Coordinates of C-alpha atoms in Angstrom, one line a residue:
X1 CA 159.3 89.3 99.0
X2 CA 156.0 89.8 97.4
X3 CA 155.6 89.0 93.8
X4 CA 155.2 91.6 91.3
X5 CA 151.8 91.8 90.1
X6 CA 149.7 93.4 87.3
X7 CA 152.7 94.3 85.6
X8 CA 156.4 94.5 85.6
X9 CA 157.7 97.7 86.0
X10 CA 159.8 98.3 89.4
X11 CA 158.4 100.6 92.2
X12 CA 159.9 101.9 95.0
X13 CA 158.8 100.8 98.4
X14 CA 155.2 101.3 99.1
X15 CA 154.3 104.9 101.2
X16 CA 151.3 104.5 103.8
X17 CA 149.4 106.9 102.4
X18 CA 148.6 104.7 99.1
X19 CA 146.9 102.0 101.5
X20 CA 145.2 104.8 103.1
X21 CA 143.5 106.3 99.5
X22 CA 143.1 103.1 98.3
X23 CA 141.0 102.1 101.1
X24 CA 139.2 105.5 101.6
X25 CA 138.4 105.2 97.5
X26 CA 136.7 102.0 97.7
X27 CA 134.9 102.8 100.8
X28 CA 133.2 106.2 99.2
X29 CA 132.6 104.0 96.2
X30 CA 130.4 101.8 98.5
X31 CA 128.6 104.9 100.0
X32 CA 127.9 106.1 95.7
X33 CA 126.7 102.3 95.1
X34 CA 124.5 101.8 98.0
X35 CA 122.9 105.6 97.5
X36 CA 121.1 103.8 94.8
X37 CA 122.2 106.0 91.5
X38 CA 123.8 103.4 89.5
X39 CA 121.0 101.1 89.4
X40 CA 118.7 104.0 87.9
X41 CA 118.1 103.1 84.1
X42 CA 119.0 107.1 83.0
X43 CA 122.3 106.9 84.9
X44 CA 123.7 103.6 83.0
X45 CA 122.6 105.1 79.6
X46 CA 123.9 108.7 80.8
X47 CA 127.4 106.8 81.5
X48 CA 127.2 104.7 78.3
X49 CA 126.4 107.7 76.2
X50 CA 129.4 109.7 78.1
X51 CA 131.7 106.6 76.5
X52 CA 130.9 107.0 73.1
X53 CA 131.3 111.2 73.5
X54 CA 134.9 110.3 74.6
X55 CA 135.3 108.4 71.8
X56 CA 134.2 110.6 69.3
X57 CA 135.6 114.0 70.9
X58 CA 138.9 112.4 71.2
X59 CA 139.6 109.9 68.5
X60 CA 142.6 111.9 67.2
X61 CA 144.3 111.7 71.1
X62 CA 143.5 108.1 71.0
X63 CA 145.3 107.4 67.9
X64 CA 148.1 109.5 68.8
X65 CA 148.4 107.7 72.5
X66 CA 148.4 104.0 70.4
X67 CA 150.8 105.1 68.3
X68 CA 153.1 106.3 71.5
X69 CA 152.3 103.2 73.4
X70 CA 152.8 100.5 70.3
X71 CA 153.4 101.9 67.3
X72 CA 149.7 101.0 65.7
X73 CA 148.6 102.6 62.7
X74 CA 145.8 104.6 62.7
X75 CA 143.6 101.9 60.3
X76 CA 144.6 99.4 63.4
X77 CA 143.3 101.5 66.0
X78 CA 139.9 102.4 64.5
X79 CA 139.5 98.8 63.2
X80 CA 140.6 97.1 66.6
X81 CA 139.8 99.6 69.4
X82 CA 138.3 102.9 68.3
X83 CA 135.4 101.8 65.9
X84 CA 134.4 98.6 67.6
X85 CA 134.0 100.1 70.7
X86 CA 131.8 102.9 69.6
X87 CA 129.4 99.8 68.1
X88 CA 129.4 97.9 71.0
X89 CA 128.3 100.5 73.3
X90 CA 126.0 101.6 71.2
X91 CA 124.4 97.7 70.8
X92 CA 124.4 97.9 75.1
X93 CA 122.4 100.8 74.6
X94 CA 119.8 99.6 72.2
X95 CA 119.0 96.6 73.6
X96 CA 119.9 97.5 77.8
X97 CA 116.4 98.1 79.1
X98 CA 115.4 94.7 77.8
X99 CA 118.5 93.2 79.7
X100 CA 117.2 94.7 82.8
X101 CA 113.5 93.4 82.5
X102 CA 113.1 90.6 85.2
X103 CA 112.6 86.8 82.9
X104 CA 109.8 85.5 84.1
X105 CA 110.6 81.5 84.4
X106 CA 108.2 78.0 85.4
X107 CA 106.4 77.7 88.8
X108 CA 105.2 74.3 89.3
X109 CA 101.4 74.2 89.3
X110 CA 101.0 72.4 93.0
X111 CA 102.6 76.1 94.3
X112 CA 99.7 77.7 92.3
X113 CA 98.9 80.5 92.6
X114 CA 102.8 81.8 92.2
X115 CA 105.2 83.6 90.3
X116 CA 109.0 83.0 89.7
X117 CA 111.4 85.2 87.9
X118 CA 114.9 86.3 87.4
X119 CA 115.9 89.7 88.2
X120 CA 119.4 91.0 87.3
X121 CA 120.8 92.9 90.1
X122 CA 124.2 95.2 90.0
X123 CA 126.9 93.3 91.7
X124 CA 128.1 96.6 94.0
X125 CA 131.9 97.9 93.2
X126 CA 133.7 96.3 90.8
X127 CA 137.6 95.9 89.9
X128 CA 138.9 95.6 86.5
X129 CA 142.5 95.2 85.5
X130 CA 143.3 95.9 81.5
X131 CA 145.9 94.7 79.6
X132 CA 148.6 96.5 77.4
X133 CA 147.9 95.2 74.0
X134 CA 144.4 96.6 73.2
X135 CA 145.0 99.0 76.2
X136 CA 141.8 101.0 75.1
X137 CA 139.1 98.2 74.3
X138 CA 140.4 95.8 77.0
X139 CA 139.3 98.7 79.4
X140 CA 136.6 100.1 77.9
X141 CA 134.3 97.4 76.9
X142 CA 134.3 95.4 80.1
X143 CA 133.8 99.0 81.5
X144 CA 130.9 99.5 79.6
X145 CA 129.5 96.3 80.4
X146 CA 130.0 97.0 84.4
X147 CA 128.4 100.5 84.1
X148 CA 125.3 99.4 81.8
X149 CA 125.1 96.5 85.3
X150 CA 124.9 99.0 87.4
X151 CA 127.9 98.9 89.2
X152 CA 130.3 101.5 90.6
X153 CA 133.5 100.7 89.3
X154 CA 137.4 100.9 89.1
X155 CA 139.5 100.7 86.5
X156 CA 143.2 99.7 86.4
X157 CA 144.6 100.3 83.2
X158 CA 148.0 98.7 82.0
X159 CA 151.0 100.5 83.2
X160 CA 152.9 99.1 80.1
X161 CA 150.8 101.4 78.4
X162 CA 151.5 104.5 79.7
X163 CA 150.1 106.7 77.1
X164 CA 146.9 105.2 76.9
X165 CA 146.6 105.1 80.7
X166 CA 147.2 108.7 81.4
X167 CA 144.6 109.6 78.7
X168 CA 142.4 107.1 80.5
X169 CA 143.2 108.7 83.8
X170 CA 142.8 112.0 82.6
X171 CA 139.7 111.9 80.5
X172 CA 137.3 109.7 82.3
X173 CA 136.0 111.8 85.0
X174 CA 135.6 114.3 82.3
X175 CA 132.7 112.0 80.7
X176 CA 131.9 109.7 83.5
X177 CA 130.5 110.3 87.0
X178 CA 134.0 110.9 88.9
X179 CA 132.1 109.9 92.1
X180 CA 131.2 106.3 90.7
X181 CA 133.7 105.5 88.4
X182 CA 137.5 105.9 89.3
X183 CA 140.7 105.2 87.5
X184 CA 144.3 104.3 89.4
X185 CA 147.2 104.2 87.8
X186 CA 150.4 102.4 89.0
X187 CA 152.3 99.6 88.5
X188 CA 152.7 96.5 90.1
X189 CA 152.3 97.5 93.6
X190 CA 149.4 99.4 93.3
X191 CA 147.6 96.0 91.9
X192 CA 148.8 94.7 95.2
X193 CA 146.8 97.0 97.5
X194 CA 143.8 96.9 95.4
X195 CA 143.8 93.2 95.7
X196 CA 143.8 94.0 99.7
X197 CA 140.0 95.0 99.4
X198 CA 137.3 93.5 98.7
X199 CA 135.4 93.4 95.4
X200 CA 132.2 92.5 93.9
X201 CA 133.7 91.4 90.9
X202 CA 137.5 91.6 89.5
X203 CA 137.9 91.0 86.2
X204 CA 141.3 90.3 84.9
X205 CA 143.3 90.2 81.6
X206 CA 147.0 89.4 81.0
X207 CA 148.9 86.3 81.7
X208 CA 148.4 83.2 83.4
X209 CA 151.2 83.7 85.7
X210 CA 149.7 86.8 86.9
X211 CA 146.5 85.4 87.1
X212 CA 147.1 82.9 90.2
X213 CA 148.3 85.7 91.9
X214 CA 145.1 87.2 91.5
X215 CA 143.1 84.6 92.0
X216 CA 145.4 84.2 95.2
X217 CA 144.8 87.7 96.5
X218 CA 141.1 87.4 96.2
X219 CA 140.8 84.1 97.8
X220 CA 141.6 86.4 101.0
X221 CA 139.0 88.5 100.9
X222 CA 136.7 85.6 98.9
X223 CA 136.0 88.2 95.8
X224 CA 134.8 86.5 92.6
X225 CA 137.0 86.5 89.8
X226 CA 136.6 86.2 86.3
X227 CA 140.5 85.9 84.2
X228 CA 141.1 86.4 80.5
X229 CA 144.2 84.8 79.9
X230 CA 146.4 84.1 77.1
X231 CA 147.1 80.7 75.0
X232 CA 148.5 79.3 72.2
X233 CA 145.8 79.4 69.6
X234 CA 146.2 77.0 66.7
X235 CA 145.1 77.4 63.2
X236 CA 144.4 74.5 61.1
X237 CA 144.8 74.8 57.1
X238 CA 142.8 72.2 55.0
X239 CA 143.6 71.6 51.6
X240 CA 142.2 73.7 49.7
X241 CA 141.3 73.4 45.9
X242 CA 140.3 77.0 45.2
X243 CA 142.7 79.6 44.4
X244 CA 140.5 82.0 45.4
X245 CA 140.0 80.2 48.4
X246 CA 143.8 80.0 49.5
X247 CA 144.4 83.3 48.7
X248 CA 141.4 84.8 50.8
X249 CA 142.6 82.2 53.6
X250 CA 146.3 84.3 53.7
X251 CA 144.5 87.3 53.9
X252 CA 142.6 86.4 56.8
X253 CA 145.8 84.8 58.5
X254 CA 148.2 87.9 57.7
X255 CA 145.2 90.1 59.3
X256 CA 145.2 87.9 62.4
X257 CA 148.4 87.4 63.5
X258 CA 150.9 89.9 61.6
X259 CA 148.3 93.2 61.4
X260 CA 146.6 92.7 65.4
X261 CA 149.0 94.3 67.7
X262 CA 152.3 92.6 65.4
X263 CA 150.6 89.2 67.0
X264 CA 151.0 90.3 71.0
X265 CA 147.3 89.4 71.3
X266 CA 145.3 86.7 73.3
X267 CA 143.3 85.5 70.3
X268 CA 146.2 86.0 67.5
X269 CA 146.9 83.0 65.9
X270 CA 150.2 81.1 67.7
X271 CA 150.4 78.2 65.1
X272 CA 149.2 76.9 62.0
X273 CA 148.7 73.0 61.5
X274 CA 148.3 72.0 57.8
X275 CA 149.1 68.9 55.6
X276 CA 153.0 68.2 54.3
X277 CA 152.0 68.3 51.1
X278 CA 150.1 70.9 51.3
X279 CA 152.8 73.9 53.6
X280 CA 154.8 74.9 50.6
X281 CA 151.8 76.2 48.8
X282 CA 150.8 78.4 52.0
X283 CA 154.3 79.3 52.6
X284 CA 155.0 81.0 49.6
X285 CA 151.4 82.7 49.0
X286 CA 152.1 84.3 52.7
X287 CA 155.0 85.5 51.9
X288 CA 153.5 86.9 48.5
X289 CA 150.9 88.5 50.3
X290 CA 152.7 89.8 53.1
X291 CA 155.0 91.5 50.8
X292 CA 151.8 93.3 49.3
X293 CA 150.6 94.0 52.9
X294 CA 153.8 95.2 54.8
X295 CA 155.2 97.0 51.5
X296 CA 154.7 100.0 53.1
X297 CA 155.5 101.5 57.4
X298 CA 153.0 101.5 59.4
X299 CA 151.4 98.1 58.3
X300 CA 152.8 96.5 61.8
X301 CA 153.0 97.4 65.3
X302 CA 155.8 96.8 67.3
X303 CA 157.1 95.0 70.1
X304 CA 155.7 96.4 73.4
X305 CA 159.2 97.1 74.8
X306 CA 162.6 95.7 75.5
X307 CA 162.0 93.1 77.6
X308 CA 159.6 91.5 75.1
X309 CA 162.2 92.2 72.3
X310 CA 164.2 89.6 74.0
X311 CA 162.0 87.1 74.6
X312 CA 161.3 87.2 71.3
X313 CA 163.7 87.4 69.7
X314 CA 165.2 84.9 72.1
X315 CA 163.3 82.2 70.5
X316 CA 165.3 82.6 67.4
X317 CA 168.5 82.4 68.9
X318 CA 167.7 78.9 69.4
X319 CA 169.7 77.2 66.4
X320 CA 167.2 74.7 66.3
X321 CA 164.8 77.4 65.6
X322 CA 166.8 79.4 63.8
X323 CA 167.1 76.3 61.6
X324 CA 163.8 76.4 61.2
X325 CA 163.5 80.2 59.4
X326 CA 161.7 80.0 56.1
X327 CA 160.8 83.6 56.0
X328 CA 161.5 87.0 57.6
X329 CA 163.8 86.3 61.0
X330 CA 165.2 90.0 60.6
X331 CA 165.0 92.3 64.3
X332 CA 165.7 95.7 65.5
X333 CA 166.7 96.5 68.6
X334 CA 166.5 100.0 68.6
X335 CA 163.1 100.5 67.1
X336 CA 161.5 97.3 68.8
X337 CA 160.6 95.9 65.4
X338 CA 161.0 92.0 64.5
X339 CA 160.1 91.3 60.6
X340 CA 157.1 88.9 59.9
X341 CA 158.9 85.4 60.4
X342 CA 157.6 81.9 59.9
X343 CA 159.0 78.5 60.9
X344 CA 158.4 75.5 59.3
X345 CA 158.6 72.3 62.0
X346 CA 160.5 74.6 64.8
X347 CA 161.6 71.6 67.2
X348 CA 158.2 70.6 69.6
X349 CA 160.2 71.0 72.4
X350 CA 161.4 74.3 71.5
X351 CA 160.5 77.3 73.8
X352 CA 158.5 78.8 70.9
X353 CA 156.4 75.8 70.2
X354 CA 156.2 75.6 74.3
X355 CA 155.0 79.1 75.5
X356 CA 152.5 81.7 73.7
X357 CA 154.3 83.4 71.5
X358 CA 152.2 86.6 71.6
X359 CA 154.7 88.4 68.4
X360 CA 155.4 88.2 64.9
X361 CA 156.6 85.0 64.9
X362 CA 154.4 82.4 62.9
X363 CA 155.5 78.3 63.3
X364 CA 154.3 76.0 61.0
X365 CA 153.5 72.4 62.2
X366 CA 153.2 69.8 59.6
X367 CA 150.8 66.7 59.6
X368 CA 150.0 63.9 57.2
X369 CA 146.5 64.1 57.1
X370 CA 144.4 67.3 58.5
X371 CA 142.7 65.0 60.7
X372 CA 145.5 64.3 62.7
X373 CA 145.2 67.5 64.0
X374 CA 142.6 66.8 66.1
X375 CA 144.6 64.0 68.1
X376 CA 147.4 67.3 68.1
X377 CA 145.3 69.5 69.8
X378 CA 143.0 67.8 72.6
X379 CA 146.9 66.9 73.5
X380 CA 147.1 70.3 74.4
X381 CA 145.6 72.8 76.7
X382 CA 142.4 74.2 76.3
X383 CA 143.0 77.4 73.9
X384 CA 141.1 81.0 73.6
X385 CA 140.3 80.0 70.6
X386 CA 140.8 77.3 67.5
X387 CA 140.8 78.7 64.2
X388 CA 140.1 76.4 60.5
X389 CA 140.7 77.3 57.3
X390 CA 138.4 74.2 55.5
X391 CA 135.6 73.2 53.7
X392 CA 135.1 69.9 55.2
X393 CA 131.9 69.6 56.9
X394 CA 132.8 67.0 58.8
X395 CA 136.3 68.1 60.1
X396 CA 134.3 71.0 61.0
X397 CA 132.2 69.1 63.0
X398 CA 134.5 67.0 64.7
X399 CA 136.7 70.3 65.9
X400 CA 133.4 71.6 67.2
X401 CA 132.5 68.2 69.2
X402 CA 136.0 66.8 70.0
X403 CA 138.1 69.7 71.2
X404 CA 137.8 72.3 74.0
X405 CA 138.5 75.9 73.6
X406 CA 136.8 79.2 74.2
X407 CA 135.6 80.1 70.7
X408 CA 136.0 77.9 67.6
X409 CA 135.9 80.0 64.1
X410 CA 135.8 78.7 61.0
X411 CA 137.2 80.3 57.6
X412 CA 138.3 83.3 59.2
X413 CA 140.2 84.5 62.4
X414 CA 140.2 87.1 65.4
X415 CA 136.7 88.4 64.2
X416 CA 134.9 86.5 66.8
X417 CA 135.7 89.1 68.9
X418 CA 133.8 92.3 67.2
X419 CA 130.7 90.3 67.7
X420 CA 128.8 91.1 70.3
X421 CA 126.2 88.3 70.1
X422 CA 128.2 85.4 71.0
X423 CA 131.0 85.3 74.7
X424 CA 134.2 85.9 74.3
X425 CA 136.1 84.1 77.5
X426 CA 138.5 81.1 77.6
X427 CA 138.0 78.2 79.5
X428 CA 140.5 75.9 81.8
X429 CA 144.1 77.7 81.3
X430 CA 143.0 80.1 78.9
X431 CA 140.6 81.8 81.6
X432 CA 137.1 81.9 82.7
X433 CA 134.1 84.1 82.9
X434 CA 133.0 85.6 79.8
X435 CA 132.1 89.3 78.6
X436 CA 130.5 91.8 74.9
X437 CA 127.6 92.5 74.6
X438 CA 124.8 91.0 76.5
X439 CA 127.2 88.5 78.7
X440 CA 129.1 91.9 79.5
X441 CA 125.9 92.8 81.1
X442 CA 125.3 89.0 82.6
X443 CA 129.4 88.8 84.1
X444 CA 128.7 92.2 86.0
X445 CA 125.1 91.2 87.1
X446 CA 123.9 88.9 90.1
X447 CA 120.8 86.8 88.7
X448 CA 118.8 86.9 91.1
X449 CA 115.8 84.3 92.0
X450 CA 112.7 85.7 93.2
X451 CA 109.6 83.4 94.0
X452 CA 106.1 85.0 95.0
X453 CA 103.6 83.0 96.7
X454 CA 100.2 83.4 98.1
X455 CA 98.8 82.2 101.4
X456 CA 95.5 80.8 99.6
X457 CA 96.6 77.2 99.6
X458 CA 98.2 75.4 102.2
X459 CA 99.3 71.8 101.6
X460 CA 100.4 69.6 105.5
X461 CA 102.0 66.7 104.0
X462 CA 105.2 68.9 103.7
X463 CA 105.3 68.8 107.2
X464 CA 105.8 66.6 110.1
X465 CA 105.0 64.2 111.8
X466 CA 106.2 62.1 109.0
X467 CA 103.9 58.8 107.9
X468 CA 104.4 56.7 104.3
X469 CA 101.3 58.7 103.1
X470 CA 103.7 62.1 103.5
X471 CA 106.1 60.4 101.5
X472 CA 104.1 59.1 98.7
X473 CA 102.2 62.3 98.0
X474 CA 105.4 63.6 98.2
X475 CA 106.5 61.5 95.0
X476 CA 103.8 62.4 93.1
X477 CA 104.9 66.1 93.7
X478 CA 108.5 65.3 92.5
X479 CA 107.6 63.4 89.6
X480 CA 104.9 66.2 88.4
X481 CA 102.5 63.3 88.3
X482 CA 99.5 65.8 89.3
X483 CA 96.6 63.7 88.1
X484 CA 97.3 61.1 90.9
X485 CA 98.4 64.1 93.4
X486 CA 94.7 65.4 92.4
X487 CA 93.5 62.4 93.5
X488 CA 95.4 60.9 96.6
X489 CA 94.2 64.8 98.0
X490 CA 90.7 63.6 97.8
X491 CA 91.5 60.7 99.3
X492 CA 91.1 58.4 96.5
X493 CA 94.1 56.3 96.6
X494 CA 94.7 53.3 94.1

């Protein structure tokens, strides 16, 4: 049997008439791409400026679909989905016509006279699979960024979102050019027979497991892929002497684990590494804080749905675990909600301390000296991202030379990804390819080299018959040494 894929949800058994639209849909999306009209400058903005009129005519569907979908509060949405989106697409705007301006880049003077540039090209169709937790941004900014390439383009929005997927579905070819851009919905077996076809581009983001299988699929029909996959993403606490300091440090922890999606996000902080002497402080000042933050509904999303529940809340039926409670541990099955928890030194082996956590459940991993954490974590795999709370310059500097991950951010967390003029990708297990802004642009773009030359000069020793004059003007060539090229052409040799 056939492993589910781009979701979980159980389908019946596939009708022939899917493979049949499926196929007939990405043929007609070929015929719209190779007509030409996506790669007109005035169709990409017409399509960009189509996104933000969704956004803006329907922010009070969007919140009430999020809500539906995950119980986010209305602040959450516009903050995390909503708002940033609106900016970003407006930034692709601003600056797009200079992102489609050939670079002009270094002839070497012995082609003189010639030219060499760079000229981004649109890729052709595109696939793009969302994921549940932001299940508006996740499909709407790399959407933006394969539109403002030039691409026609598909979109498979999360079917563990069902909410936001329907309003997806239903409003897109209201704003967008039906004929170039299509949404699908279904579950898992409707991710299999898009994977049947072949793509320009698929861009992916979800779980690692699901991943392979993508990757898998498109080895078939050789169609590049780009994954954004999940990790656990550490957070290192230094000692810090300011209260102010700590206290603005909480903040920006509660805000990126506990307020983004109740923690079910790629780039939500798993762990936090600090000193012994040093976790007692934190502890208490998050749970101070926290009971500011949460002391009223609607501060925290909640758990996706039941089967996450449980693996959740599976962790801390692990007595070890359990054990390890310091704060919070309190669940509810029946409205999907698990309290704020944190762990102090939840066994290494454990499950939790093994696999991303991607909830509301916050370990705590103690160290004797900060340093140490950087023999910790280049024992690890390579994470989304690696956040630190310090003001040591040069533990700052060794995180930034000695570990691996996708983003490092210092002194603050999950913000890396509202900015649209750095990548945001993973690398190794925690994905590859990277989109926002400009690199949006650049992931759903094929750079293309283009070198001009004219037929004015003609040099024979690249040419046989081969002698060991050939070869030595040949050296001078490859070693830019153009003085003595200058001169072995005349005939003066040393």
């Amino acid at each position: 049997m056939a492993p589910a894929m781009v979701g979980t949800v159980e389908e019946k058994p596939k009708p022939l008439p899917l493979a049949i639209g499926i196929g007939g849909m990405v043929s007609g999306l070929r015929e719209v791409y190779e007509s030409g009209r996506t790669k007109e400058l005035e169709w990409r903005q017409s399509q960009l400026k189509g996104l933000i009129r969704l956004l803006t005519d329907k922010e009070e569907e969007i919140f009430a679909v999020l809500h539906e979908d995950l119980g986010k509060n209305r602040g959450e949405t516009f903050r995390d989905e909503l708002g940033i989106l609106v900016k970003s697409i407006k930034y692709t705007l601003q600056n797009l016509k200079k992102w489609m301006a050939p670079e002009k880049a270094e002839s070497p003077l012995v082609a003189f006279p010639a030219t060499a540039m760079v000229v981004p090209e649109p890729l052709g169709v595109v696939l793009i699979f969302s994921c549940w937790n932001l299940p508006l941004g996740l499909a709407l900014e790399p959407l933006s960024g394969a539109i403002a390439a030039g691409n026609a383009v598909v979109l498979k929005p999360s079917e563990l979102a069902p909410s936001t997927a329907a309003f997806l579905a239903a409003n897109i070819p209201k704003y967008l050019d039906s004929r170039a851009v299509k949404v699908v919905l279904g579950g898992p077996i409707v991710g299999e027979e898009l994977m049947e076809h072949r793509w320009d581009k698929v861009l992916f983001t979800g779980s690692e497991r699901i991943g392979r299988i993508i990757m898998t699929k498109a080895a078939k029909t050789l169609s590049p892929v780009a994954l954004e996959l999940g990790s656990k993403c550490p957070c290192i606490v230094d000692w810090l002497d300011s209260k102010r300091d700590r206290q603005i440090a909480v903040n920006r922890i509660i805000g990126a684990k506990w307020s983004t999606c109740a923690g079910q996000a790629c780039i939500a902080i798993d762990h936090i590494i600090c000193e012994e002497r040093f976790a007692p402080i934190l502890i208490e000042l998050l749970k101070s804080t926290l009971k500011r933050f949460m002391s009223k509904p609607g501060g925290m999303a909640r758990i996706l749905n039941e089967k996450h529940f449980e693996r959740l809340s599976g962790y801390l039926d692990d007595n070890n675990v359990a054990a390890s409670v310091v704060h919070g541990g309190d669940i509810d099955p029946k409205t999907l909600k698990i309290e704020p928890t944190i762990l102090l030194n939840p066994p290494v082996d454990s499950d939790v301390m093994t696999e991303e956590i991607f909830g509301p459940i916050l370990p705590i991993i103690t160290v004797k000296k900060t340093e140490d954490c950087i023999t910790y974590l280049k024992s690890k795999p390579k994470p989304l991202a690696i956040y630190a709370f310090t003001n040591n310059e040069r533990l700052k500097r060794r995180i930034v030379e000695e570990t691996s991950s996708g983003s490092v951010t210092f002194n603050d967390a999950v913000v890396q990804y509202a900015l649209e003029s750095i990548p945001f990708g993973g690398v190794g297990h925690s994905g590859f390819g990277q989109y926002h802004g400009k690199y949006s642009f650049e992931l759903f773009s094929n750079k293309k080299a283009v070198f001009k030359r004219s037929f004015l000069i003609e040099f024979m020793f690249r040419y046989p018959p081969w002698d060991d004059s050939k070869i030595g003007t040949l050296r001078y060539v490859f070693s830019y040494n153009y003085i003595l090229l200058f001169f072995n052409l005349l005939g003066l040799r040393r």
